[in-house]
Amino acid sequence: MNETLPSYRHAFPSMGSTVEILLVSHNAAEQEALTTFGLAERLAAEWERTFSRFTPESEISRLNARAGRPVPVSELLYAAIEIALDGSRLTGGLFDPTILRALAGLGYDRTFDEIADDGRQWLSPTPAPGIAGIRLGPEQRVVTLPSNTHIDLGGVVKGLYVDMLAGSGSWVGGAISAGGDLRVWGIPPTGDRWIIGVEDADDPSRDAAQLHLDRGAVATSGTNRRAWRRGGVLLHHLIDPRTGLPAERGIRTASVFGATAVQAEIAATALVVGGLEDPVVRSLIRQAVVILDDGEIVTVRDAMGGQVDVINLTSCATIAA
Amino acid sequence: MTTNLGETRHGLPRGIDHLGMTSTHASQNEAATRETRLKRLILVGALASFLSIFGLTIAVDHQQAQVSSETTNVSANAPLVQRNSAAGIAQPQIRTRTS
């Protein structure tokens, strides 16, 4: 076990959630930490300006407003769209960036804090149009959305942000979390391995499990967060693109391990939408911790072998993964 | 794939693409290349443009004013999160929350 190393922690609100950063150094490095934290905040602001669907001036809002026409976009937006389209193809459409109209029809048409059950009914479910009609022009970085298609990149951008920052600078180790998406690298401040708490779906002040790992990413998606009532019915933001309705697979939260945060984020969404038995999901997941609606914790491990030790804190017993 | 429900899977096909969600060396290399390219793109683009506009020295001064109140040196032995105080359970260094 290594000795306790100097470490620096910072948290700030962004992208509708909280960004947390932990940096580890061999020596005291407060000034360098402040520099890194400041850059992280500015990068988050750039993300907001590019990807917020709740800001009419954001680049993605301007792209959606011009659906049906070719639109030149920034390198950042183009790269994120490429990743989202890859994610949709890889998950057989379980992850789908074209669910925006379905989300809006269910009432998630404003920031989550502004949603209220004002007595309105939801609109008829709107199955996602899918990505087949989206055209990319890489040479000029032009994106053409079909006229009936609006996109939401909320399913990849936090993971992309985490991946961009992870490993940057001269830190010997670190951890970055944006909402449910986090990545760890290098040496932890104490101990030999990183220890990640998995939020208890019933009590966010507690952890339901711990993940012990050397490096990598974990993303958690769930139906217990970003849930709202519309017309008296409880809804959530993880939409099944095939129906346009919130997914109902008996899963409250899914924490998925991956090499990168954006991989894990896409796979976690696909798991909640498709369920544990979906063959595409099972081909994607290497290791995961799933909390079912009844509170049971299920660990999932690919035959290739995982790198994460899972400790179930609800019984304080190690799960044989 | 196995779960603690006793399920087993053998030989299901894996998707292959440059997100790297496979176990093959080729796709892992491809994923690493893509991530490197994206990092270069973002860091050279967004961050470099920021630094070129404001300058590193000014940026550092400004950042200190902004973030120092929220930044904590946690180099002492105190855990970051005090939860689940059951004996024998180490404290987590960071948490994954539902999004």
XYZ file of C-alpha atoms in Angstrom:
420
model
C 0.000 0.000 0.000
C 1.363 3.416 -0.905
C 1.568 6.229 1.596
C -0.985 8.996 1.612
C -0.197 11.404 -1.195
C -1.117 15.077 -1.508
C -4.433 15.364 -3.281
C -6.729 18.188 -4.299
C -10.452 18.105 -4.757
C -12.857 20.496 -6.454
C -16.558 20.394 -7.291
C -18.746 22.705 -9.337
C -22.196 22.578 -10.951
C -22.339 22.059 -14.682
C -24.328 20.253 -17.365
C -27.285 19.825 -15.032
C -25.207 17.923 -12.497
C -22.049 18.228 -10.421
C -18.526 17.868 -11.719
C -16.061 16.498 -9.162
C -12.312 16.365 -9.671
C -9.691 14.717 -7.480
C -6.021 15.140 -8.405
C -3.093 13.299 -6.839
C 0.506 14.457 -6.758
C 3.781 13.253 -5.287
C 4.390 16.743 -3.958
C 2.335 19.712 -2.857
C 0.925 21.282 -6.029
C -1.865 23.616 -5.030
C -1.198 26.195 -7.730
C -1.168 23.542 -10.437
C -4.402 22.104 -9.046
C -6.065 25.506 -9.188
C -4.972 25.885 -12.778
C -6.386 22.492 -13.708
C -9.654 23.196 -11.898
C -10.031 26.501 -13.669
C -9.436 24.924 -17.037
C -11.958 22.222 -16.201
C -14.566 24.867 -15.440
C -13.889 26.639 -18.682
C -14.070 23.422 -20.631
C -17.422 22.708 -18.948
C -18.655 26.138 -19.984
C -17.628 25.342 -23.556
C -19.605 22.110 -23.298
C -22.676 24.026 -22.094
C -22.425 26.509 -24.942
C -22.173 23.683 -27.426
C -24.488 20.968 -26.121
C -27.227 22.467 -23.935
C -30.576 21.787 -25.555
C -32.200 24.213 -23.136
C -30.294 27.207 -24.467
C -31.567 28.496 -27.830
C -28.153 29.984 -28.579
C -26.251 26.729 -28.062
C -24.749 25.156 -31.129
C -26.892 22.031 -30.888
C -30.072 24.111 -30.553
C -29.117 26.020 -33.671
C -28.453 22.739 -35.480
C -31.830 21.334 -34.433
C -33.549 24.545 -35.486
C -32.149 24.062 -38.990
C -33.160 20.413 -39.399
C -33.611 19.584 -43.063
C -30.688 21.754 -44.164
C -26.926 21.153 -44.162
C -25.284 22.978 -41.264
C -21.528 23.494 -40.755
C -20.649 22.677 -37.134
C -17.655 22.940 -34.824
C -15.098 20.168 -34.445
C -16.423 19.481 -30.963
C -20.052 19.084 -31.999
C -19.105 17.048 -35.038
C -17.003 14.667 -32.948
C -19.774 14.231 -30.380
C -22.326 13.488 -33.100
C -19.993 10.895 -34.617
C -19.667 9.219 -31.227
C -23.420 9.272 -30.628
C -24.105 7.728 -34.023
C -21.490 5.039 -33.356
C -23.129 4.367 -29.999
C -26.523 3.994 -31.615
C -25.214 1.556 -34.218
C -23.296 -0.467 -31.661
C -26.274 -0.814 -29.333
C -28.689 -1.705 -32.085
C -30.537 1.552 -31.472
C -31.047 1.070 -27.719
C -28.990 4.211 -27.291
C -30.458 6.794 -29.648
C -29.667 10.527 -29.823
C -32.899 11.191 -31.746
C -35.218 10.791 -28.742
C -35.462 14.540 -28.200
C -39.032 14.925 -29.440
C -40.139 11.981 -27.328
C -38.539 13.540 -24.251
C -40.126 16.892 -24.953
C -43.514 15.285 -25.532
C -43.304 13.695 -22.111
C -42.620 17.053 -20.515
C -38.830 17.155 -20.349
C -38.746 20.223 -22.561
C -37.008 22.503 -20.067
C -34.241 22.143 -17.533
C -35.051 19.470 -15.045
C -35.365 21.948 -12.180
C -38.063 23.790 -14.119
C -40.271 20.765 -14.737
C -43.495 20.824 -12.740
C -46.578 18.649 -12.780
C -48.833 21.471 -13.917
C -51.741 19.231 -14.803
C -50.849 18.943 -18.463
C -51.052 15.488 -20.012
C -48.162 14.084 -21.970
C -48.401 13.994 -25.725
C -48.843 10.740 -27.634
C -45.653 8.692 -27.434
C -43.268 9.536 -30.245
C -40.929 6.693 -31.279
C -37.510 8.061 -32.133
C -36.930 8.497 -35.881
C -33.477 6.925 -35.549
C -30.170 7.943 -36.997
C -30.514 6.468 -40.487
C -31.381 9.792 -42.102
C -28.608 11.838 -40.486
C -25.942 12.830 -42.992
C -22.380 13.792 -42.096
C -19.996 15.613 -44.380
C -16.573 15.167 -42.811
C -14.600 17.337 -45.194
C -16.575 20.475 -44.463
C -17.854 19.239 -41.070
C -21.441 19.569 -42.229
C -24.355 17.843 -40.492
C -27.764 17.414 -42.095
C -30.604 16.302 -39.841
C -33.806 15.077 -41.470
C -36.584 17.628 -41.063
C -38.381 15.378 -38.556
C -35.272 14.736 -36.451
C -33.861 16.666 -33.514
C -30.940 15.308 -31.520
C -29.991 15.338 -27.836
C -26.393 14.470 -26.997
C -26.976 14.396 -23.248
C -26.213 10.671 -23.360
C -22.593 11.154 -24.383
C -21.358 14.631 -23.566
C -20.643 14.183 -19.861
C -18.659 11.058 -20.604
C -16.846 12.840 -23.395
C -16.002 15.689 -21.036
C -14.613 13.279 -18.451
C -12.547 11.484 -21.084
C -11.130 14.756 -22.334
C -9.851 15.741 -18.912
C -8.763 12.354 -17.599
C -5.021 11.914 -17.599
C -4.296 15.521 -18.531
C -1.482 17.370 -16.834
C 1.348 15.880 -14.827
C -0.747 14.366 -12.056
C 0.285 10.929 -10.886
C -3.347 9.986 -10.495
C -6.809 11.405 -10.532
C -10.538 10.953 -10.699
C -13.120 12.988 -12.580
C -16.871 12.623 -12.307
C -19.570 14.469 -14.214
C -22.969 13.419 -12.972
C -22.936 9.658 -13.067
C -19.955 9.338 -15.368
C -16.480 9.044 -13.905
C -13.000 7.916 -14.741
C -9.970 7.165 -12.598
C -6.341 6.849 -13.583
C -2.917 6.503 -12.051
C -2.244 6.303 -8.331
C -5.023 6.878 -5.782
C -4.313 9.214 -2.838
C -4.421 6.293 -0.408
C -4.251 2.552 -0.826
C -3.349 0.544 -3.871
C -6.577 0.761 -5.829
C -9.269 3.297 -6.511
C -12.437 2.849 -4.466
C -15.634 4.088 -6.069
C -18.900 4.297 -4.174
C -22.052 3.325 -6.068
C -24.948 5.480 -4.911
C -27.811 3.674 -3.211
C -30.896 4.087 -5.387
C -33.122 4.407 -2.313
C -30.880 6.685 -0.279
C -28.457 8.875 -2.251
C -26.622 9.714 0.960
C -25.409 6.105 1.164
C -23.541 3.748 -1.105
C -25.069 0.431 -2.139
C -21.793 -1.016 -3.362
C -18.140 -0.277 -3.878
C -16.012 -0.839 -6.933
C -12.285 -1.419 -6.449
C -10.257 -0.928 -9.610
C -6.908 0.244 -10.941
C -8.111 2.395 -13.806
C -11.006 2.879 -16.144
C -14.444 4.405 -16.194
C -17.814 3.796 -14.588
C -21.108 5.336 -15.673
C -24.398 5.051 -13.825
C -27.778 5.477 -15.451
C -31.013 5.128 -13.582
C -34.707 5.702 -13.521
C -34.655 7.149 -10.002
C -32.997 10.398 -11.053
C -34.442 12.887 -13.535
C -37.888 11.489 -12.915
C -40.955 13.714 -12.925
C -44.733 13.572 -12.881
C -46.912 14.566 -15.781
C -50.652 14.160 -15.590
C -50.109 12.351 -12.301
C -47.908 9.675 -13.904
C -44.292 9.164 -12.857
C -41.959 9.399 -15.859
C -38.191 9.292 -16.299
C -35.654 10.384 -18.884
C -34.364 7.016 -20.114
C -36.547 6.605 -23.156
C -36.999 3.415 -25.142
C -36.531 4.746 -28.686
C -38.822 2.060 -30.070
C -41.842 3.229 -28.105
C -41.036 6.795 -27.139
C -41.904 5.924 -23.537
C -39.730 5.599 -20.446
C -37.985 2.230 -20.378
C -39.458 -0.308 -17.968
C -37.066 -3.204 -17.552
C -37.171 -3.590 -13.805
C -33.856 -1.754 -13.458
C -33.476 1.222 -11.152
C -29.807 1.904 -11.747
C -27.047 0.371 -13.835
C -23.374 1.131 -13.180
C -21.307 -0.078 -16.103
C -17.525 -0.354 -16.259
C -15.643 0.594 -19.421
C -12.276 1.704 -20.677
C -13.639 5.201 -21.269
C -16.480 7.144 -19.710
C -18.315 7.639 -22.979
C -18.254 3.895 -23.654
C -19.580 3.207 -20.192
C -22.228 5.916 -20.512
C -23.617 4.516 -23.746
C -23.563 0.953 -22.439
C -25.313 1.965 -19.195
C -28.129 3.610 -21.117
C -28.467 0.564 -23.380
C -28.622 -1.698 -20.329
C -31.432 0.248 -18.655
C -33.364 0.507 -21.932
C -32.767 -3.022 -23.207
C -32.628 -4.961 -19.960
C -30.282 -7.639 -18.696
C -31.517 -10.260 -21.146
C -31.075 -8.252 -24.328
C -28.436 -10.019 -26.489
C -26.951 -6.773 -27.749
C -26.589 -5.503 -24.204
C -24.999 -8.760 -23.133
C -22.487 -8.518 -25.954
C -21.467 -5.029 -24.803
C -21.233 -5.250 -21.036
C -17.966 -6.481 -19.599
C -18.775 -5.683 -15.995
C -21.691 -3.952 -14.299
C -23.566 -3.507 -11.040
C -27.333 -3.355 -11.450
C -29.856 -2.393 -8.777
C -33.257 -3.827 -9.629
C -36.590 -2.222 -8.810
C -36.983 -4.554 -5.827
C -33.626 -3.467 -4.420
C -31.711 -6.615 -5.337
C -28.167 -5.978 -6.502
C -27.014 -7.970 -9.522
C -23.422 -8.079 -10.661
C -22.642 -8.815 -14.272
C -19.316 -10.067 -15.547
C -18.249 -10.957 -19.054
C -16.564 -14.284 -19.718
C -13.474 -12.303 -20.753
C -13.034 -11.387 -17.115
C -13.431 -8.059 -15.417
C -10.922 -5.890 -13.622
C -13.232 -4.583 -10.942
C -13.891 -6.047 -7.509
C -17.435 -5.405 -6.342
C -18.405 -5.155 -2.692
C -22.097 -5.180 -1.853
C -22.559 -2.795 1.054
C -26.171 -3.683 1.637
C -25.033 -6.962 3.125
C -21.366 -6.057 3.625
C -20.493 -9.211 1.719
C -18.335 -9.652 -1.351
C -20.236 -10.733 -4.422
C -18.725 -13.607 -6.362
C -18.639 -11.941 -9.769
C -21.362 -13.351 -19.196
C -22.118 -14.365 -15.663
C -24.162 -12.662 -13.051
C -24.751 -13.418 -9.429
C -28.058 -14.837 -10.568
C -26.125 -17.732 -12.033
C -26.531 -16.811 -15.684
C -23.949 -17.861 -18.270
C -23.274 -16.722 -21.790
C -20.919 -18.173 -24.370
C -19.871 -16.899 -27.736
C -22.291 -14.066 -28.296
C -21.110 -11.796 -31.082
C -19.442 -8.544 -30.181
C -19.998 -5.336 -32.041
C -16.842 -3.810 -33.416
C -16.501 -0.117 -33.922
C -14.241 2.712 -32.975
C -15.845 3.338 -29.615
C -13.779 0.309 -28.703
C -16.480 -1.625 -26.879
C -14.786 -4.908 -27.727
C -12.016 -6.983 -26.310
C -9.934 -7.203 -29.485
C -6.531 -5.596 -29.607
C -7.345 -3.939 -32.903
C -10.433 -2.213 -31.611
C -8.695 -1.217 -28.394
C -5.940 0.357 -30.413
C -8.529 2.055 -32.558
C -10.296 3.358 -29.481
C -7.045 4.655 -28.062
C -6.228 6.364 -31.325
C -9.639 7.939 -31.451
C -9.427 9.145 -27.886
C -5.996 10.608 -28.505
C -7.296 12.368 -31.579
C -10.291 13.714 -29.720
C -8.171 14.903 -26.821
C -5.836 16.668 -29.167
C -8.794 18.186 -30.941
C -10.390 19.462 -27.779
C -7.286 20.493 -25.924
C -5.721 22.144 -28.917
C -9.028 23.731 -29.779
C -10.994 24.755 -26.750
C -8.300 24.986 -24.112
C -5.581 26.370 -26.297
C -7.897 29.038 -27.626
C -8.779 29.963 -24.074
C -5.161 30.189 -23.058
C -4.236 32.150 -26.126
C -6.929 34.681 -25.385
C -6.385 35.189 -21.711
C -2.832 34.030 -21.174
C -1.797 31.462 -18.649
C -0.735 33.903 -15.937
C -3.952 35.844 -16.021
C -5.870 32.602 -16.164
C -4.187 31.265 -13.070
C -4.900 34.439 -11.105
C -8.526 34.414 -12.164
C -8.935 30.746 -11.429
C -7.537 31.147 -7.946
C -10.139 33.754 -7.180
C -12.896 31.576 -8.555
C -12.145 28.157 -7.273
C -10.171 28.528 -4.082
C -13.265 28.705 -1.927
C -14.416 25.335 -3.189
C -11.075 23.594 -3.333
C -9.963 21.410 -0.503
C -6.562 19.941 0.079
C -7.395 16.444 1.198
C -3.900 15.198 1.719
C -4.636 14.282 5.314
C -5.925 10.853 6.148
C -9.518 12.029 6.377
C -11.678 10.185 3.842
C -13.440 12.149 1.156
C -16.779 10.639 1.928
C -18.004 9.462 5.291
C -20.658 6.886 4.660
C -21.317 3.244 5.313
C -19.186 3.146 8.393
C -19.417 -0.616 8.751
C -16.223 -2.126 10.079
C -13.825 -3.336 7.414
C -15.282 -1.242 4.605
C -12.868 1.292 3.172
C -14.143 4.759 2.441
C -14.662 5.569 -1.245
C -12.470 8.162 -2.905
C -15.198 9.217 -5.310
C -18.782 8.194 -6.042
C -20.784 7.399 -9.139
C -24.205 8.965 -8.893
C -27.230 8.211 -10.976
C -27.637 10.458 -13.990
